[in-house]
Structures are given as structure tokens and as C-alpha cells.
Amino acid sequence: PDPGDQNVVRSSGTYKLDSRVGDVALVAIGGLQNRTTGEFDPLRMGVKRYQFAAQGKTYTRDIDLDIPLNRTMSFKVKSPPKHPEGPDTNRVVPYLDFGFEGVFGGFDNARGDSNLLEANKQPQLSGPLSDITYTIVGGTYTEVSNDSGGEPGLGSPQSVAIKRDVQPTGTLIELPNLPAVPRVTSPQPNQEPVDGLITFKTGSSQQPDFYHVQVLTPRNRAVWDVFLPGSANSMRLPDFPDFSNLPRKRQPNPYPGGIFQLSIIGIQHPGVTYNNFSYNDLSIDRWSAYSVGGQQISFSR
């Protein structure tokens, strides 16, 4: 959960965190902040392991910032499927995996145009961190402008790889190959598929193992789920059932009509294909990589 708005200590003082119930690790990052730009430079880390939070309880814990953030990790993003309309930016984020205590990361990441990226300000995996590993999430994303004027955000289209149980040795860490990004060729954005036909192309030979396609309402509720082999480049949606003979209040909600979001996810899952996947394989925890494309489409009543 969100830790709340009292988790930052700008001088000597106390902090307060909202926590989930169960086993947790407490992590603190200390450093210097530029008063003019607001930019934060992390320098040291503190960790309190094997804590337990019970429902409705409050605890007092001091965290010593005794772990220097002086390690640099190097990564290679393999075969990023970039495109002028996106994806257009590479990024890699290392996460510290504490197992049942949780996952922490994202305070320093590698970002740029190069396939070779570095993340600085990482801790050595020794002392209280000697039994944990890294989970590395990285790929190529589409820059999205930030209304507040800060660094652009990153969104879709995107192609992302996940490398788990990483124990850094000082050598280059190569991520799995990135799958191709599906680009809708028909219908045009916000238009209705003719006879339910949707076509797409990838422009890359790195095919996913299978596709999971969804048509979503503005409230992110799935109207259709479609599964395709990784070699596919088209699909045909069934006709929506006709409930127009029913009074409006008795018609299903959501009822087709208006703008929907078409989401095409290309899934890379070792040992799994379109012919043998199960619903458990739709969990991102099992994927080695994935790509996301799509657009808005419409349906008439």
C-alpha cells in the first residue's frame, strides 16, 4: 500500500509508514536534495529485516543508514523493437527481492537511447542483504509527456523483459530478447472493425509465444478475451448479442456501443505456447518478457 505522506524525514525527526499486514522488510534511503531543483541524490541505505505487522498495531523502529549506495550495475537491452511513434526509449529498473518480506526498488534506474545502460547507487549484496537477489525489469517504452513539466513518463506501446534471481558479479547483465510490438493496421483508431476483423503487424522476427487480446470498456472491464498463436497477425471478433429488444434498464451493462480499448499483449513464457497454456500462465509472474500494443476502437449499438 501507499506508505502515506509522513515517510520522508528532511532533518532529525520521526517518520510514519502505513504497512500491509504480515512479514515485511523496512527500507530507508538517505541522501542529499537540491533545494533549487528538488533532485534527490541517494547515498546510503538502511534495512530492518524480518519485521511483522499485525492489523491495527503500531511499532517504533530506528533504521541505521549503514549501507553505502556505491555499486554500478550494467545492463544490455536485447533487440529493442523501436519505432518513431513508440517505443522510443530504453529503461532498466533493478528491484531488490526480499522474498516473503517484499520487493523494493526503482529509486535509481538506467534510462536512455543506448542498448547498454547503467544503474548507479546500488547496494552491495552483503551483510543484511547477503541472502537476497535482484529482479531486473527493462525494455523499450514510449515517452509520455508530463503535464507538470518534469521528466516524461513511460507507457505503451512497449516491450519489456524480466530477469529474476540475479546475483550481480560485476559483469554485464543481459536481459531476455524483447518480443515484437503489435501495431494495429485495421481498423483505424476509433473506427469500427469491418465484419469484426482486426489486423496487426509487428515488423520484427522476435515473435511472442502467444497473444492475449482484450477489448476493454472505459472502466477497464473486459468485453472480449481472445487468444492467438505468436505467429498470428489477425483475428475476427464475434458479433455482440443483440439485446435491443429488451428495455434499456434490462440490457446488460456494459452494453456494446461507443469507444473501447483494444489491448494486444504478446507473451513470452518459456515452455508455453498457444497450444498448451493455462489461465495460470496469464500471470506476469511467469513471463520472461512481454509486449503491449493496441488502440481505441468503436462499436455501434
PDB file of C-alpha atoms in Angstrom:
ATOM      1  CA  PRO A   1       0.000   0.000   0.000  1.00  0.00           C
ATOM      2  CA  ASP A   2       0.906   3.676  -0.254  1.00  0.00           C
ATOM      3  CA  PRO A   3       3.147   4.429   2.769  1.00  0.00           C
ATOM      4  CA  GLY A   4       1.352   7.744   3.357  1.00  0.00           C
ATOM      5  CA  ASP A   5       2.696  11.295   3.349  1.00  0.00           C
ATOM      6  CA  GLN A   6       4.815  11.078   6.518  1.00  0.00           C
ATOM      7  CA  ASN A   7       7.528   8.732   5.275  1.00  0.00           C
ATOM      8  CA  VAL A   8      10.038  11.497   4.387  1.00  0.00           C
ATOM      9  CA  VAL A   9      12.380  12.862   7.084  1.00  0.00           C
ATOM     10  CA  ARG A  10      14.098  16.055   5.940  1.00  0.00           C
ATOM     11  CA  SER A  11      16.101  16.549   9.149  1.00  0.00           C
ATOM     12  CA  SER A  12      16.313  14.795  12.518  1.00  0.00           C
ATOM     13  CA  GLY A  13      12.826  13.572  13.392  1.00  0.00           C
ATOM     14  CA  THR A  14      10.315  10.772  13.140  1.00  0.00           C
ATOM     15  CA  TYR A  15       8.627   9.015  10.261  1.00  0.00           C
ATOM     16  CA  LYS A  16       5.368   7.107   9.912  1.00  0.00           C
ATOM     17  CA  LEU A  17       4.503   4.332   7.468  1.00  0.00           C
ATOM     18  CA  ASP A  18       1.264   2.626   6.557  1.00  0.00           C
ATOM     19  CA  SER A  19       2.050  -1.055   6.029  1.00  0.00           C
ATOM     20  CA  ARG A  20       0.394  -4.185   4.805  1.00  0.00           C
ATOM     21  CA  VAL A  21      -0.213  -6.930   7.354  1.00  0.00           C
ATOM     22  CA  GLY A  22       2.384  -9.706   7.592  1.00  0.00           C
ATOM     23  CA  ASP A  23       6.140 -10.122   7.202  1.00  0.00           C
ATOM     24  CA  VAL A  24       7.914  -7.034   5.877  1.00  0.00           C
ATOM     25  CA  ALA A  25      11.361  -5.521   5.488  1.00  0.00           C
ATOM     26  CA  LEU A  26      11.744  -1.821   6.304  1.00  0.00           C
ATOM     27  CA  VAL A  27      13.955   0.082   3.855  1.00  0.00           C
ATOM     28  CA  ALA A  28      15.179   3.683   4.148  1.00  0.00           C
ATOM     29  CA  ILE A  29      17.114   5.684   1.565  1.00  0.00           C
ATOM     30  CA  GLY A  30      19.180   8.685   2.692  1.00  0.00           C
ATOM     31  CA  GLY A  31      20.922  11.311   0.629  1.00  0.00           C
ATOM     32  CA  LEU A  32      21.108  14.940  -0.438  1.00  0.00           C
ATOM     33  CA  GLN A  33      18.368  17.007  -2.025  1.00  0.00           C
ATOM     34  CA  ASN A  34      18.954  20.045  -4.210  1.00  0.00           C
ATOM     35  CA  ARG A  35      16.795  22.803  -2.725  1.00  0.00           C
ATOM     36  CA  THR A  36      16.566  24.563  -6.083  1.00  0.00           C
ATOM     37  CA  THR A  37      15.683  21.688  -8.397  1.00  0.00           C
ATOM     38  CA  GLY A  38      14.281  19.217  -5.859  1.00  0.00           C
ATOM     39  CA  GLU A  39      16.522  16.491  -7.299  1.00  0.00           C
ATOM     40  CA  PHE A  40      17.410  13.798  -4.767  1.00  0.00           C
ATOM     41  CA  ASP A  41      20.816  12.088  -4.760  1.00  0.00           C
ATOM     42  CA  PRO A  42      20.633   8.755  -2.833  1.00  0.00           C
ATOM     43  CA  LEU A  43      23.819   7.958  -0.909  1.00  0.00           C
ATOM     44  CA  ARG A  44      23.073   5.353   1.778  1.00  0.00           C
ATOM     45  CA  MET A  45      20.516   2.694   2.590  1.00  0.00           C
ATOM     46  CA  GLY A  46      19.209   1.239   5.808  1.00  0.00           C
ATOM     47  CA  VAL A  47      17.343  -2.058   6.184  1.00  0.00           C
ATOM     48  CA  LYS A  48      15.387  -3.621   9.048  1.00  0.00           C
ATOM     49  CA  ARG A  49      14.696  -7.256   8.204  1.00  0.00           C
ATOM     50  CA  TYR A  50      12.143  -9.801   9.423  1.00  0.00           C
ATOM     51  CA  GLN A  51       9.546  -7.425  10.821  1.00  0.00           C
ATOM     52  CA  PHE A  52       5.922  -8.436  11.362  1.00  0.00           C
ATOM     53  CA  ALA A  53       2.964  -6.047  11.129  1.00  0.00           C
ATOM     54  CA  ALA A  54      -0.336  -7.042  12.753  1.00  0.00           C
ATOM     55  CA  GLN A  55      -3.693  -5.482  11.956  1.00  0.00           C
ATOM     56  CA  GLY A  56      -4.231  -2.206  13.838  1.00  0.00           C
ATOM     57  CA  LYS A  57      -0.853  -2.259  15.608  1.00  0.00           C
ATOM     58  CA  THR A  58       1.793   0.489  15.733  1.00  0.00           C
ATOM     59  CA  TYR A  59       5.536  -0.142  16.098  1.00  0.00           C
ATOM     60  CA  THR A  60       8.616   2.006  16.716  1.00  0.00           C
ATOM     61  CA  ARG A  61      11.730   1.181  14.724  1.00  0.00           C
ATOM     62  CA  ASP A  62      15.044   3.001  14.207  1.00  0.00           C
ATOM     63  CA  ILE A  63      16.791   2.369  10.889  1.00  0.00           C
ATOM     64  CA  ASP A  64      20.551   2.931  10.621  1.00  0.00           C
ATOM     65  CA  LEU A  65      21.707   4.160   7.199  1.00  0.00           C
ATOM     66  CA  ASP A  66      24.791   1.939   7.188  1.00  0.00           C
ATOM     67  CA  ILE A  67      24.797   0.530   3.625  1.00  0.00           C
ATOM     68  CA  PRO A  68      26.645   2.650   1.030  1.00  0.00           C
ATOM     69  CA  LEU A  69      24.970   3.010  -2.358  1.00  0.00           C
ATOM     70  CA  ASN A  70      28.179   2.805  -4.365  1.00  0.00           C
ATOM     71  CA  ARG A  71      27.644  -0.075  -6.788  1.00  0.00           C
ATOM     72  CA  THR A  72      27.103   0.350 -10.540  1.00  0.00           C
ATOM     73  CA  MET A  73      25.173  -2.307 -12.465  1.00  0.00           C
ATOM     74  CA  SER A  74      25.445  -2.629 -16.256  1.00  0.00           C
ATOM     75  CA  PHE A  75      22.675  -3.985 -18.483  1.00  0.00           C
ATOM     76  CA  LYS A  76      22.072  -4.873 -22.109  1.00  0.00           C
ATOM     77  CA  VAL A  77      18.602  -4.457 -23.621  1.00  0.00           C
ATOM     78  CA  LYS A  78      18.441  -7.038 -26.421  1.00  0.00           C
ATOM     79  CA  SER A  79      16.680  -6.440 -29.749  1.00  0.00           C
ATOM     80  CA  PRO A  80      14.523  -3.447 -28.697  1.00  0.00           C
ATOM     81  CA  PRO A  81      11.720  -3.015 -31.304  1.00  0.00           C
ATOM     82  CA  LYS A  82      11.860   0.799 -31.515  1.00  0.00           C
ATOM     83  CA  HIS A  83       9.596   2.881 -33.760  1.00  0.00           C
ATOM     84  CA  PRO A  84       9.213   6.636 -34.430  1.00  0.00           C
ATOM     85  CA  GLU A  85       5.728   6.506 -32.902  1.00  0.00           C
ATOM     86  CA  GLY A  86       6.930   4.408 -29.964  1.00  0.00           C
ATOM     87  CA  PRO A  87       8.535   2.587 -28.306  1.00  0.00           C
ATOM     88  CA  ASP A  88      11.377   5.109 -28.374  1.00  0.00           C
ATOM     89  CA  THR A  89      13.221   4.977 -25.016  1.00  0.00           C
ATOM     90  CA  ASN A  90      15.085   2.192 -23.204  1.00  0.00           C
ATOM     91  CA  ARG A  91      14.905   1.763 -19.441  1.00  0.00           C
ATOM     92  CA  VAL A  92      16.058  -0.819 -16.898  1.00  0.00           C
ATOM     93  CA  VAL A  93      14.933  -0.872 -13.251  1.00  0.00           C
ATOM     94  CA  PRO A  94      16.631  -3.143 -10.663  1.00  0.00           C
ATOM     95  CA  TYR A  95      14.488  -4.354  -7.743  1.00  0.00           C
ATOM     96  CA  LEU A  96      15.759  -5.909  -4.509  1.00  0.00           C
ATOM     97  CA  ASP A  97      13.791  -9.121  -3.935  1.00  0.00           C
ATOM     98  CA  PHE A  98      13.427  -9.903  -0.213  1.00  0.00           C
ATOM     99  CA  GLY A  99      11.246 -12.953  -0.853  1.00  0.00           C
ATOM    100  CA  PHE A 100       8.327 -13.181   1.571  1.00  0.00           C
ATOM    101  CA  GLU A 101       9.299  -9.787   3.067  1.00  0.00           C
ATOM    102  CA  GLY A 102       8.569  -7.920  -0.158  1.00  0.00           C
ATOM    103  CA  VAL A 103      10.291  -6.190  -3.070  1.00  0.00           C
ATOM    104  CA  PHE A 104      11.965  -2.776  -3.133  1.00  0.00           C
ATOM    105  CA  GLY A 105      13.470  -0.731  -5.943  1.00  0.00           C
ATOM    106  CA  GLY A 106      13.060   1.963  -8.533  1.00  0.00           C
ATOM    107  CA  PHE A 107      14.935   4.649  -6.584  1.00  0.00           C
ATOM    108  CA  ASP A 108      17.630   4.618  -9.265  1.00  0.00           C
ATOM    109  CA  ASN A 109      17.191   3.303 -12.788  1.00  0.00           C
ATOM    110  CA  ALA A 110      19.005   3.262 -16.102  1.00  0.00           C
ATOM    111  CA  ARG A 111      17.385   5.164 -18.970  1.00  0.00           C
ATOM    112  CA  GLY A 112      18.492   6.331 -22.420  1.00  0.00           C
ATOM    113  CA  ASP A 113      18.718   5.610 -26.137  1.00  0.00           C
ATOM    114  CA  SER A 114      21.570   3.091 -25.948  1.00  0.00           C
ATOM    115  CA  ASN A 115      21.129  -0.676 -25.666  1.00  0.00           C
ATOM    116  CA  LEU A 116      23.831  -0.593 -22.957  1.00  0.00           C
ATOM    117  CA  LEU A 117      22.652   1.110 -19.761  1.00  0.00           C
ATOM    118  CA  GLU A 118      23.979   1.602 -16.233  1.00  0.00           C
ATOM    119  CA  ALA A 119      22.138   1.960 -12.917  1.00  0.00           C
ATOM    120  CA  ASN A 120      24.199   3.628 -10.217  1.00  0.00           C
ATOM    121  CA  LYS A 121      23.594   3.995  -6.493  1.00  0.00           C
ATOM    122  CA  GLN A 122      23.017   0.276  -5.887  1.00  0.00           C
ATOM    123  CA  PRO A 123      23.978  -1.541  -2.652  1.00  0.00           C
ATOM    124  CA  GLN A 124      26.408  -4.416  -2.315  1.00  0.00           C
ATOM    125  CA  LEU A 125      24.575  -7.663  -1.528  1.00  0.00           C
ATOM    126  CA  SER A 126      26.376  -8.320   1.742  1.00  0.00           C
ATOM    127  CA  GLY A 127      25.584  -8.107   5.455  1.00  0.00           C
ATOM    128  CA  PRO A 128      21.786  -7.826   5.894  1.00  0.00           C
ATOM    129  CA  LEU A 129      21.390  -8.095   2.107  1.00  0.00           C
ATOM    130  CA  SER A 130      23.562 -11.197   1.641  1.00  0.00           C
ATOM    131  CA  ASP A 131      20.645 -13.609   1.103  1.00  0.00           C
ATOM    132  CA  ILE A 132      18.578 -11.593  -1.371  1.00  0.00           C
ATOM    133  CA  THR A 133      18.643 -11.322  -5.184  1.00  0.00           C
ATOM    134  CA  TYR A 134      17.676  -8.798  -7.833  1.00  0.00           C
ATOM    135  CA  THR A 135      14.713  -8.884 -10.176  1.00  0.00           C
ATOM    136  CA  ILE A 136      15.535  -6.800 -13.253  1.00  0.00           C
ATOM    137  CA  VAL A 137      12.731  -5.249 -15.325  1.00  0.00           C
ATOM    138  CA  GLY A 138      13.768  -3.496 -18.505  1.00  0.00           C
ATOM    139  CA  GLY A 139      12.913  -2.836 -22.107  1.00  0.00           C
ATOM    140  CA  THR A 140      11.823  -0.167 -24.532  1.00  0.00           C
ATOM    141  CA  TYR A 141       8.908   2.182 -23.794  1.00  0.00           C
ATOM    142  CA  THR A 142       7.034   5.116 -25.289  1.00  0.00           C
ATOM    143  CA  GLU A 143       7.685   8.510 -23.742  1.00  0.00           C
ATOM    144  CA  VAL A 144       4.535  10.248 -22.468  1.00  0.00           C
ATOM    145  CA  SER A 145       4.673  13.982 -21.758  1.00  0.00           C
ATOM    146  CA  ASN A 146       4.466  15.069 -18.124  1.00  0.00           C
ATOM    147  CA  ASP A 147       1.838  17.782 -17.538  1.00  0.00           C
ATOM    148  CA  SER A 148       3.778  19.040 -14.522  1.00  0.00           C
ATOM    149  CA  GLY A 149       6.843  19.739 -16.671  1.00  0.00           C
ATOM    150  CA  GLY A 150       9.045  17.014 -15.155  1.00  0.00           C
ATOM    151  CA  GLU A 151      10.702  14.033 -16.794  1.00  0.00           C
ATOM    152  CA  PRO A 152       8.418  12.357 -19.359  1.00  0.00           C
ATOM    153  CA  GLY A 153       6.608   9.259 -18.202  1.00  0.00           C
ATOM    154  CA  LEU A 154       6.820   5.914 -19.950  1.00  0.00           C
ATOM    155  CA  GLY A 155       3.883   3.978 -21.381  1.00  0.00           C
ATOM    156  CA  SER A 156       2.689   1.861 -24.302  1.00  0.00           C
ATOM    157  CA  PRO A 157       3.488   0.687 -26.913  1.00  0.00           C
ATOM    158  CA  GLN A 158       6.228  -1.103 -25.006  1.00  0.00           C
ATOM    159  CA  SER A 159       8.270  -4.289 -24.930  1.00  0.00           C
ATOM    160  CA  VAL A 160       9.567  -5.461 -21.553  1.00  0.00           C
ATOM    161  CA  ALA A 161      11.842  -8.266 -20.316  1.00  0.00           C
ATOM    162  CA  ILE A 162      12.079  -9.670 -16.779  1.00  0.00           C
ATOM    163  CA  LYS A 163      15.172 -11.390 -15.366  1.00  0.00           C
ATOM    164  CA  ARG A 164      14.777 -12.947 -11.907  1.00  0.00           C
ATOM    165  CA  ASP A 165      17.118 -14.287  -9.214  1.00  0.00           C
ATOM    166  CA  VAL A 166      20.046 -12.137 -10.370  1.00  0.00           C
ATOM    167  CA  GLN A 167      23.162 -12.080  -8.183  1.00  0.00           C
ATOM    168  CA  PRO A 168      25.420  -9.336  -9.607  1.00  0.00           C
ATOM    169  CA  THR A 169      29.040 -10.318 -10.207  1.00  0.00           C
ATOM    170  CA  GLY A 170      30.221  -7.068 -11.782  1.00  0.00           C
ATOM    171  CA  THR A 171      29.710  -8.336 -15.333  1.00  0.00           C
ATOM    172  CA  LEU A 172      27.206  -7.149 -17.928  1.00  0.00           C
ATOM    173  CA  ILE A 173      23.648  -8.384 -17.235  1.00  0.00           C
ATOM    174  CA  GLU A 174      21.836  -9.329 -20.452  1.00  0.00           C
ATOM    175  CA  LEU A 175      18.046  -9.262 -20.433  1.00  0.00           C
ATOM    176  CA  PRO A 176      15.937 -11.763 -22.411  1.00  0.00           C
ATOM    177  CA  ASN A 177      15.152 -10.879 -26.040  1.00  0.00           C
ATOM    178  CA  LEU A 178      12.315  -8.401 -26.333  1.00  0.00           C
ATOM    179  CA  PRO A 179       9.239  -9.589 -28.263  1.00  0.00           C
ATOM    180  CA  ALA A 180       7.869  -7.631 -31.205  1.00  0.00           C
ATOM    181  CA  VAL A 181       5.310  -4.898 -30.545  1.00  0.00           C
ATOM    182  CA  PRO A 182       1.939  -5.475 -32.301  1.00  0.00           C
ATOM    183  CA  ARG A 183       0.686  -2.479 -34.324  1.00  0.00           C
ATOM    184  CA  VAL A 184      -2.951  -2.390 -35.433  1.00  0.00           C
ATOM    185  CA  THR A 185      -3.334  -1.905 -39.201  1.00  0.00           C
ATOM    186  CA  SER A 186      -7.128  -2.211 -39.350  1.00  0.00           C
ATOM    187  CA  PRO A 187      -9.392  -0.621 -38.284  1.00  0.00           C
ATOM    188  CA  GLN A 188      -8.104   2.923 -37.985  1.00  0.00           C
ATOM    189  CA  PRO A 189      -8.159   4.464 -34.475  1.00  0.00           C
ATOM    190  CA  ASN A 190     -11.667   4.966 -33.067  1.00  0.00           C
ATOM    191  CA  GLN A 191     -13.226   3.171 -36.049  1.00  0.00           C
ATOM    192  CA  GLU A 192     -15.359   0.028 -36.026  1.00  0.00           C
ATOM    193  CA  PRO A 193     -13.862  -3.284 -37.241  1.00  0.00           C
ATOM    194  CA  VAL A 194     -15.458  -4.309 -40.541  1.00  0.00           C
ATOM    195  CA  ASP A 195     -17.123  -7.698 -40.032  1.00  0.00           C
ATOM    196  CA  GLY A 196     -15.260  -7.869 -36.700  1.00  0.00           C
ATOM    197  CA  LEU A 197     -11.863  -8.191 -38.424  1.00  0.00           C
ATOM    198  CA  ILE A 198      -8.777  -6.761 -36.680  1.00  0.00           C
ATOM    199  CA  THR A 199      -5.347  -6.985 -38.312  1.00  0.00           C
ATOM    200  CA  PHE A 200      -1.931  -6.078 -36.945  1.00  0.00           C
ATOM    201  CA  LYS A 201       1.748  -6.339 -37.841  1.00  0.00           C
ATOM    202  CA  THR A 202       4.958  -6.452 -35.840  1.00  0.00           C
ATOM    203  CA  GLY A 203       7.902  -5.528 -38.058  1.00  0.00           C
ATOM    204  CA  SER A 204      10.174  -7.887 -36.092  1.00  0.00           C
ATOM    205  CA  SER A 205      11.096 -11.557 -36.258  1.00  0.00           C
ATOM    206  CA  GLN A 206      11.049 -11.911 -32.445  1.00  0.00           C
ATOM    207  CA  GLN A 207       7.562 -13.395 -32.096  1.00  0.00           C
ATOM    208  CA  PRO A 208       5.968 -13.991 -28.685  1.00  0.00           C
ATOM    209  CA  ASP A 209       4.866 -17.458 -27.647  1.00  0.00           C
ATOM    210  CA  PHE A 210       1.204 -16.404 -27.747  1.00  0.00           C
ATOM    211  CA  TYR A 211      -1.040 -13.321 -27.660  1.00  0.00           C
ATOM    212  CA  HIS A 212      -3.663 -12.337 -25.129  1.00  0.00           C
ATOM    213  CA  VAL A 213      -6.026  -9.777 -26.647  1.00  0.00           C
ATOM    214  CA  GLN A 214      -8.681  -7.870 -24.720  1.00  0.00           C
ATOM    215  CA  VAL A 215     -11.404  -5.407 -25.661  1.00  0.00           C
ATOM    216  CA  LEU A 216     -11.934  -3.202 -22.603  1.00  0.00           C
ATOM    217  CA  THR A 217     -14.609  -0.706 -21.591  1.00  0.00           C
ATOM    218  CA  PRO A 218     -13.646   2.807 -20.407  1.00  0.00           C
ATOM    219  CA  ARG A 219     -13.883   1.354 -16.887  1.00  0.00           C
ATOM    220  CA  ASN A 220     -11.307  -1.303 -17.793  1.00  0.00           C
ATOM    221  CA  ARG A 221     -13.784  -4.175 -17.823  1.00  0.00           C
ATOM    222  CA  ALA A 222     -13.132  -6.886 -20.417  1.00  0.00           C
ATOM    223  CA  VAL A 223     -15.825  -7.399 -23.061  1.00  0.00           C
ATOM    224  CA  TRP A 224     -13.841  -9.910 -25.125  1.00  0.00           C
ATOM    225  CA  ASP A 225     -10.816 -12.093 -24.368  1.00  0.00           C
ATOM    226  CA  VAL A 226      -9.016 -13.530 -27.399  1.00  0.00           C
ATOM    227  CA  PHE A 227      -6.010 -15.871 -27.503  1.00  0.00           C
ATOM    228  CA  LEU A 228      -3.803 -16.236 -30.582  1.00  0.00           C
ATOM    229  CA  PRO A 229      -0.590 -18.045 -31.547  1.00  0.00           C
ATOM    230  CA  GLY A 230       2.538 -15.894 -31.677  1.00  0.00           C
ATOM    231  CA  SER A 231       2.605 -16.191 -35.487  1.00  0.00           C
ATOM    232  CA  ALA A 232      -0.879 -14.646 -35.893  1.00  0.00           C
ATOM    233  CA  ASN A 233      -1.499 -11.219 -37.407  1.00  0.00           C
ATOM    234  CA  SER A 234      -5.299 -11.053 -37.421  1.00  0.00           C
ATOM    235  CA  MET A 235      -8.442 -12.058 -35.558  1.00  0.00           C
ATOM    236  CA  ARG A 236     -12.163 -11.781 -36.030  1.00  0.00           C
ATOM    237  CA  LEU A 237     -14.358 -10.762 -33.114  1.00  0.00           C
ATOM    238  CA  PRO A 238     -17.776 -12.412 -32.821  1.00  0.00           C
ATOM    239  CA  ASP A 239     -20.888 -10.300 -33.140  1.00  0.00           C
ATOM    240  CA  PHE A 240     -22.196  -8.929 -29.890  1.00  0.00           C
ATOM    241  CA  PRO A 241     -25.507 -10.493 -28.827  1.00  0.00           C
ATOM    242  CA  ASP A 242     -28.454  -8.279 -29.759  1.00  0.00           C
ATOM    243  CA  PHE A 243     -30.345  -7.115 -26.671  1.00  0.00           C
ATOM    244  CA  SER A 244     -32.077  -4.195 -28.384  1.00  0.00           C
ATOM    245  CA  ASN A 245     -35.469  -5.852 -27.932  1.00  0.00           C
ATOM    246  CA  LEU A 246     -35.122  -5.523 -24.153  1.00  0.00           C
ATOM    247  CA  PRO A 247     -35.949  -2.357 -22.198  1.00  0.00           C
ATOM    248  CA  ARG A 248     -32.821  -0.248 -21.593  1.00  0.00           C
ATOM    249  CA  LYS A 249     -32.768  -0.971 -17.847  1.00  0.00           C
ATOM    250  CA  ARG A 250     -32.745  -4.727 -18.566  1.00  0.00           C
ATOM    251  CA  GLN A 251     -29.932  -4.612 -21.123  1.00  0.00           C
ATOM    252  CA  PRO A 252     -26.536  -5.878 -19.916  1.00  0.00           C
ATOM    253  CA  ASN A 253     -24.104  -3.274 -18.658  1.00  0.00           C
ATOM    254  CA  PRO A 254     -21.711  -2.587 -20.241  1.00  0.00           C
ATOM    255  CA  TYR A 255     -23.669  -2.869 -23.461  1.00  0.00           C
ATOM    256  CA  PRO A 256     -21.725  -2.546 -26.735  1.00  0.00           C
ATOM    257  CA  GLY A 257     -21.729   0.899 -28.215  1.00  0.00           C
ATOM    258  CA  GLY A 258     -19.111   3.640 -28.187  1.00  0.00           C
ATOM    259  CA  ILE A 259     -15.342   3.669 -27.738  1.00  0.00           C
ATOM    260  CA  PHE A 260     -13.423   0.671 -26.374  1.00  0.00           C
ATOM    261  CA  GLN A 261      -9.729  -0.019 -25.770  1.00  0.00           C
ATOM    262  CA  LEU A 262      -8.115  -2.803 -27.782  1.00  0.00           C
ATOM    263  CA  SER A 263      -5.116  -4.235 -25.897  1.00  0.00           C
ATOM    264  CA  ILE A 264      -2.786  -6.761 -27.561  1.00  0.00           C
ATOM    265  CA  ILE A 265      -0.236  -8.396 -25.239  1.00  0.00           C
ATOM    266  CA  GLY A 266       2.467 -10.606 -26.707  1.00  0.00           C
ATOM    267  CA  ILE A 267       3.617 -13.061 -24.015  1.00  0.00           C
ATOM    268  CA  GLN A 268       6.993 -14.793 -23.870  1.00  0.00           C
ATOM    269  CA  HIS A 269       6.754 -17.737 -21.487  1.00  0.00           C
ATOM    270  CA  PRO A 270       9.420 -20.476 -21.616  1.00  0.00           C
ATOM    271  CA  GLY A 271       7.899 -23.845 -22.407  1.00  0.00           C
ATOM    272  CA  VAL A 272       4.410 -22.462 -23.038  1.00  0.00           C
ATOM    273  CA  THR A 273       2.661 -21.925 -26.375  1.00  0.00           C
ATOM    274  CA  TYR A 274      -0.823 -21.186 -27.691  1.00  0.00           C
ATOM    275  CA  ASN A 275      -1.447 -24.948 -27.741  1.00  0.00           C
ATOM    276  CA  ASN A 276      -0.679 -25.691 -24.083  1.00  0.00           C
ATOM    277  CA  PHE A 277      -1.144 -22.527 -21.981  1.00  0.00           C
ATOM    278  CA  SER A 278      -3.390 -22.410 -18.917  1.00  0.00           C
ATOM    279  CA  TYR A 279      -5.035 -19.447 -17.206  1.00  0.00           C
ATOM    280  CA  ASN A 280      -2.266 -19.577 -14.586  1.00  0.00           C
ATOM    281  CA  ASP A 281       0.159 -18.673 -17.385  1.00  0.00           C
ATOM    282  CA  LEU A 282      -1.562 -15.290 -17.787  1.00  0.00           C
ATOM    283  CA  SER A 283       0.157 -14.076 -14.601  1.00  0.00           C
ATOM    284  CA  ILE A 284       3.084 -11.731 -15.286  1.00  0.00           C
ATOM    285  CA  ASP A 285       4.979 -13.570 -12.517  1.00  0.00           C
ATOM    286  CA  ARG A 286       5.519 -16.404 -15.009  1.00  0.00           C
ATOM    287  CA  TRP A 287       6.616 -14.386 -18.053  1.00  0.00           C
ATOM    288  CA  SER A 288      10.179 -13.797 -19.245  1.00  0.00           C
ATOM    289  CA  ALA A 289       9.094 -10.919 -21.482  1.00  0.00           C
ATOM    290  CA  TYR A 290       6.014  -9.279 -22.962  1.00  0.00           C
ATOM    291  CA  SER A 291       4.970  -6.549 -25.396  1.00  0.00           C
ATOM    292  CA  VAL A 292       1.924  -4.303 -25.385  1.00  0.00           C
ATOM    293  CA  GLY A 293       0.213  -2.583 -28.301  1.00  0.00           C
ATOM    294  CA  GLY A 294      -3.288  -1.569 -29.268  1.00  0.00           C
ATOM    295  CA  GLN A 295      -5.543   1.425 -29.801  1.00  0.00           C
ATOM    296  CA  GLN A 296      -9.088   2.650 -29.315  1.00  0.00           C
ATOM    297  CA  ILE A 297     -11.810   1.113 -31.466  1.00  0.00           C
ATOM    298  CA  SER A 298     -15.564   1.629 -31.602  1.00  0.00           C
ATOM    299  CA  PHE A 299     -18.706  -0.455 -31.813  1.00  0.00           C
ATOM    300  CA  SER A 300     -22.179   0.671 -32.783  1.00  0.00           C
ATOM    301  CA  ARG A 301     -25.288  -0.431 -30.997  1.00  0.00           C
TER     302      ARG A 301
END
